[in-house]
Short mmCIF file of C-alpha atoms in Angstrom, two decimals:
data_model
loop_
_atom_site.label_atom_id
_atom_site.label_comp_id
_atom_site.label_asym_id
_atom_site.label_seq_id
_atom_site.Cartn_x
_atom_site.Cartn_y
_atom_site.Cartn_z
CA UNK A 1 -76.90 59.94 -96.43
CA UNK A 2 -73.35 61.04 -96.62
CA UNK A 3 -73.32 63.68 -93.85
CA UNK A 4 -74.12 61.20 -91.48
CA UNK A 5 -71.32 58.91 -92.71
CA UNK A 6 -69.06 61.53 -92.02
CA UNK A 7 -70.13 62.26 -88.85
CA UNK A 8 -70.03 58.76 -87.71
CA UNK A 9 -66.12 58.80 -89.08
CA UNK A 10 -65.24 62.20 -87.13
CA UNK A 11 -66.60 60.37 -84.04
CA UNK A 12 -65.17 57.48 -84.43
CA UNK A 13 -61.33 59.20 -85.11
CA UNK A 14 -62.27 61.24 -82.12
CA UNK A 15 -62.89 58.63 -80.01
CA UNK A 16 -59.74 56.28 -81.31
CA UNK A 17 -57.29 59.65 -79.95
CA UNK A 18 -59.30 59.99 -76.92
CA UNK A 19 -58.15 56.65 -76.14
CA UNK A 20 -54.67 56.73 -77.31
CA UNK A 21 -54.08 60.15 -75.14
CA UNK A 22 -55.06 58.14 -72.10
CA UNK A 23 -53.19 55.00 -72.78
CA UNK A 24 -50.26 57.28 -72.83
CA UNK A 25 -50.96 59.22 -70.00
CA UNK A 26 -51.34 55.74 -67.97
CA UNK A 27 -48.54 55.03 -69.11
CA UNK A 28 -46.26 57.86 -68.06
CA UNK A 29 -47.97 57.88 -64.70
CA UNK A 30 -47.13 54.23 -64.61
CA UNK A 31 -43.64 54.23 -65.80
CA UNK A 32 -43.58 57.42 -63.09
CA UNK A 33 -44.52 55.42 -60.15
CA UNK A 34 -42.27 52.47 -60.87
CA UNK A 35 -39.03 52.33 -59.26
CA UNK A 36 -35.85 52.34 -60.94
CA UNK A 37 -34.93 49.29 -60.39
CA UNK A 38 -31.67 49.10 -61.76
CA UNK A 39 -30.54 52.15 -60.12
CA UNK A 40 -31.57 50.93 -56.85
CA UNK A 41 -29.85 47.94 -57.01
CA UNK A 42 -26.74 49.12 -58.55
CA UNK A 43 -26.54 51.86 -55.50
CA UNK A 44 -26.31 50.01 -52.74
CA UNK A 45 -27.11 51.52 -48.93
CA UNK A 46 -24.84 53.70 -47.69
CA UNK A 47 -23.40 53.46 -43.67
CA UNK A 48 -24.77 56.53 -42.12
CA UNK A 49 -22.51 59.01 -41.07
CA UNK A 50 -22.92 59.07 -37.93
CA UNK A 51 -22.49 55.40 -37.27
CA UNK A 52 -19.22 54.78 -35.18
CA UNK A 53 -17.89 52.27 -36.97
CA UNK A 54 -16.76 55.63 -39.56
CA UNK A 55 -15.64 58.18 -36.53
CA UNK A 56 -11.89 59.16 -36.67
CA UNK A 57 -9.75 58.57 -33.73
CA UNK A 58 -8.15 61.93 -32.81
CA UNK A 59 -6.41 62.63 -29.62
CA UNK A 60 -8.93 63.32 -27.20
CA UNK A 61 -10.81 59.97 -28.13
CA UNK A 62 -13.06 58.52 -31.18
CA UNK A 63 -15.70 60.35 -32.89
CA UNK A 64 -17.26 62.32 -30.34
CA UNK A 65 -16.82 59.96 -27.32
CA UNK A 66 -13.57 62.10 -25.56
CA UNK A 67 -11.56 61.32 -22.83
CA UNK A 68 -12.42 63.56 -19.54
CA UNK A 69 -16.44 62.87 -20.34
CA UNK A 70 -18.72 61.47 -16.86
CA UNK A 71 -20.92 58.48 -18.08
CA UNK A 72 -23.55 60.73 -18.49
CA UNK A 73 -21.99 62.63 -20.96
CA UNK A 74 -21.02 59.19 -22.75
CA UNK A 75 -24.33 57.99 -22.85
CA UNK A 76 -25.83 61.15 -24.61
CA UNK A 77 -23.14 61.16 -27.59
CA UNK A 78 -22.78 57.35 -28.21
CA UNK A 79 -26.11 55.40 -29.83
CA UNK A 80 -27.16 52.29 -27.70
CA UNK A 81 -26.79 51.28 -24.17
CA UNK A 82 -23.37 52.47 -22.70
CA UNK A 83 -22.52 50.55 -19.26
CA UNK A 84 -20.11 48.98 -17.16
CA UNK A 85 -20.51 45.16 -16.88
CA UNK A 86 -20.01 43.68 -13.96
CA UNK A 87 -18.58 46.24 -12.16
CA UNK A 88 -17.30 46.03 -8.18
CA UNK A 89 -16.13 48.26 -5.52
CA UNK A 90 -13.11 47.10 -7.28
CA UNK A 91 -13.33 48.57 -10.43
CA UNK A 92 -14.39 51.53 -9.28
CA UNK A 93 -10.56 53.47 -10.01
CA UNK A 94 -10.39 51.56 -13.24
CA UNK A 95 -12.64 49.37 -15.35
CA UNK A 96 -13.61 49.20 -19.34
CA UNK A 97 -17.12 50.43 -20.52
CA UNK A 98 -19.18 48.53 -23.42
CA UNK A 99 -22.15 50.29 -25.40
CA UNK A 100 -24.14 48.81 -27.82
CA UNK A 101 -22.78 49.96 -31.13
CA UNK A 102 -19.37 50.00 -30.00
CA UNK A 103 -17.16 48.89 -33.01
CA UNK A 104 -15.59 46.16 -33.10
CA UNK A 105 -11.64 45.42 -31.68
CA UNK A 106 -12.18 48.83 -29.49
CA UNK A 107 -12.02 49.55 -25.96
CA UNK A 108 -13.09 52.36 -23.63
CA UNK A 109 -11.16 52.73 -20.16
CA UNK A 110 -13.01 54.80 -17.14
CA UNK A 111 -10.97 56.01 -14.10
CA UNK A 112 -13.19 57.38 -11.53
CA UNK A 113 -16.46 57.30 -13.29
CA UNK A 114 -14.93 59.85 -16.03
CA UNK A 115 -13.54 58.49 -19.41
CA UNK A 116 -9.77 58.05 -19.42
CA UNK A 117 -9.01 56.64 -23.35
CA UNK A 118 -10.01 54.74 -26.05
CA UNK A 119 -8.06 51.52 -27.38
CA UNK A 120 -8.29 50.26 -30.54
CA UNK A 121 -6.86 47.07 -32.24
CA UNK A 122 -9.19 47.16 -35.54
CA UNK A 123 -7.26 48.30 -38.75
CA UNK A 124 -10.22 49.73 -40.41
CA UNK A 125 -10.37 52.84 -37.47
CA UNK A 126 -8.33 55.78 -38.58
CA UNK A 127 -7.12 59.17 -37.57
CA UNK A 128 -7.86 62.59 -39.15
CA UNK A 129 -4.02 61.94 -40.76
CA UNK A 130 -4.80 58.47 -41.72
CA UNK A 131 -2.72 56.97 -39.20
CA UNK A 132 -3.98 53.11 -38.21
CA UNK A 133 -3.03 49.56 -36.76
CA UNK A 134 -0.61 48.10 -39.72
CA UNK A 135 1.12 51.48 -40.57
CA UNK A 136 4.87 51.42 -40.55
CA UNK A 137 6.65 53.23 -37.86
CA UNK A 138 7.81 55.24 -41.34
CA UNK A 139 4.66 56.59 -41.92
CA UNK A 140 3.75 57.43 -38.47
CA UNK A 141 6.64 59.71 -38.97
CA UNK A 142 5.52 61.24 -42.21
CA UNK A 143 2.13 61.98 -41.15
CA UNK A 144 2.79 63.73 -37.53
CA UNK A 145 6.25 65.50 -39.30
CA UNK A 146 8.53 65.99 -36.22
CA UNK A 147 5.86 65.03 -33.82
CA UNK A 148 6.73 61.56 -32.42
CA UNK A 149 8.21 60.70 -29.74
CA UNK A 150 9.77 57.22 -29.27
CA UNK A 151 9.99 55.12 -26.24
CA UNK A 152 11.10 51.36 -25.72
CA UNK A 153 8.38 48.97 -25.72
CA UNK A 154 7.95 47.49 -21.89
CA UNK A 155 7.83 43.79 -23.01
CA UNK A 156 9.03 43.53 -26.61
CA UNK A 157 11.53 44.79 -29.07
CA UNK A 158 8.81 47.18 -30.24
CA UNK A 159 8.48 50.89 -29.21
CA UNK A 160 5.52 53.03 -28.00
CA UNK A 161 5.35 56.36 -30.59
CA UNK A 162 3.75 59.27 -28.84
CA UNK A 163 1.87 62.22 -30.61
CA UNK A 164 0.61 65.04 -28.42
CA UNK A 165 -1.89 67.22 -29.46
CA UNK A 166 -1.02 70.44 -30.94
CA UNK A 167 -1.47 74.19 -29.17
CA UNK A 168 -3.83 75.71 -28.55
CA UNK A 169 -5.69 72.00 -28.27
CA UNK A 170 -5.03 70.46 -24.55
CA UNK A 171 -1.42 69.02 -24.92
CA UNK A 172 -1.95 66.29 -22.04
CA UNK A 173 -4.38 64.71 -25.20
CA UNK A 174 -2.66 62.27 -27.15
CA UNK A 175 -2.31 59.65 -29.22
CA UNK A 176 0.34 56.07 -28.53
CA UNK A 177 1.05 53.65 -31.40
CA UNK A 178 2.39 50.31 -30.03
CA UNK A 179 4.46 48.97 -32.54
CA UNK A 180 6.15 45.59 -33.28
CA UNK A 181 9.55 47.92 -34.16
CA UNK A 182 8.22 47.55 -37.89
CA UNK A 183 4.30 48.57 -37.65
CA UNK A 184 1.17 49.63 -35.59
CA UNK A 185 -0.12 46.68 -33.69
CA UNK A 186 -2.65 48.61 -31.48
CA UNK A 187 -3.44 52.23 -30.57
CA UNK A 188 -5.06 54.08 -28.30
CA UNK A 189 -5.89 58.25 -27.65
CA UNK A 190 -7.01 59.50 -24.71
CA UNK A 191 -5.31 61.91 -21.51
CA UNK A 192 -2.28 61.50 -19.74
CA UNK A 193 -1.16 60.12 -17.63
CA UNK A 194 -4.03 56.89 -18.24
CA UNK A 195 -3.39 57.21 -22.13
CA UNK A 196 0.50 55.89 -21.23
CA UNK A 197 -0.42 53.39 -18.94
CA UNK A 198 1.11 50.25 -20.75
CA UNK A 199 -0.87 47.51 -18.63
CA UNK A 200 -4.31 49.14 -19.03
CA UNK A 201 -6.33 48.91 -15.86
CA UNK A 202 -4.39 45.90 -14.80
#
């Protein structure tokens, strides 16, 4: 009678393990397919890359939109629709482009169906230096070291600074920082002689 006591005891452990090994094992492959929660909400989303609210102004234009691109060539580097609303026999020397995730406070002028430069009022558009709307005519000066050029603002007491681009880079590229005579109000990049006009397309 006692060896089939015993038996009935080693099955009966056997089984109790058999059971614990799998409760474990669903629960690592539980805990496995689970999120992690708190990482995911403590990382938020990222802005990709390549959205333009994060391209650099540089002096041929922002991000890879340039200055001396057709409107084809516009269309196949910016994302979304890129157009020209409204446009007339009159607008046909000078007019401003839209597109669909064009950032905000920014402007693109076409001359002649080809892209002439791109304005920009928004403070949170840079340069490769760092330069940006609300930068002291001071560090304009520090970050293009014995670059600038100064001319008198047309209609205030403010002054247009110009940067050219650098050889062996195009020198007709540029970029113009309006200024208040204390700081960046708005700035543009494009080619002269369009980059310099101080009325726009007006």
């Amino acid at each position: 009678m006692r060896l089939p006591t015993l038996n009935v005891v080693i099955l009966l452990s056997a089984f109790a393990l058999g059971c614990g090994d799998r409760s474990a094992n669903t629960a690592n492959a539980d805990s496995a397919a689970q999120p992690n929660v708190v990482d995911s909400v403590a990382t938020p989303a990222s802005t990709p890359a390549s959205s333009p609210a994060q391209w650099q102004l540089t002096e041929e234009g922002l991000g890879p939109l340039h200055a001396g691109m057709t409107l084809e060539q516009a269309r196949a580097v910016v994302p979304g629709a890129f157009t020209i609303p409204n446009a007339s026999p009159d607008d046909a020397l000078c007019s401003y482009a839209t597109w669909t995730a064009q950032p905000p406070w920014t402007s693109v002028m076409v001359t002649d169906g080809v892209i002439a430069r791109v304005e920009v009022d928004a403070t949170s558009i840079r340069t490769a230096a760092g330069a940006g709307v609300g930068d002291s005519e001071a560090r304009i000066d520090s970050l293009y070291p014995g670059r600038v050029r100064r001319m008198p603002h047309k209609y205030t007491d403010g002054r247009y600074l110009i940067v050219l681009a650098t050889p062996p880079r195009d020198t007709m590229f540029r970029f113009v920082f309006e200024t208040d005579g204390h700081r960046v109000t708005t700035m543009r990049a494009g080619r002269y002689p369009a980059v310099q006009w101080v009325e726009g397309c007006a």
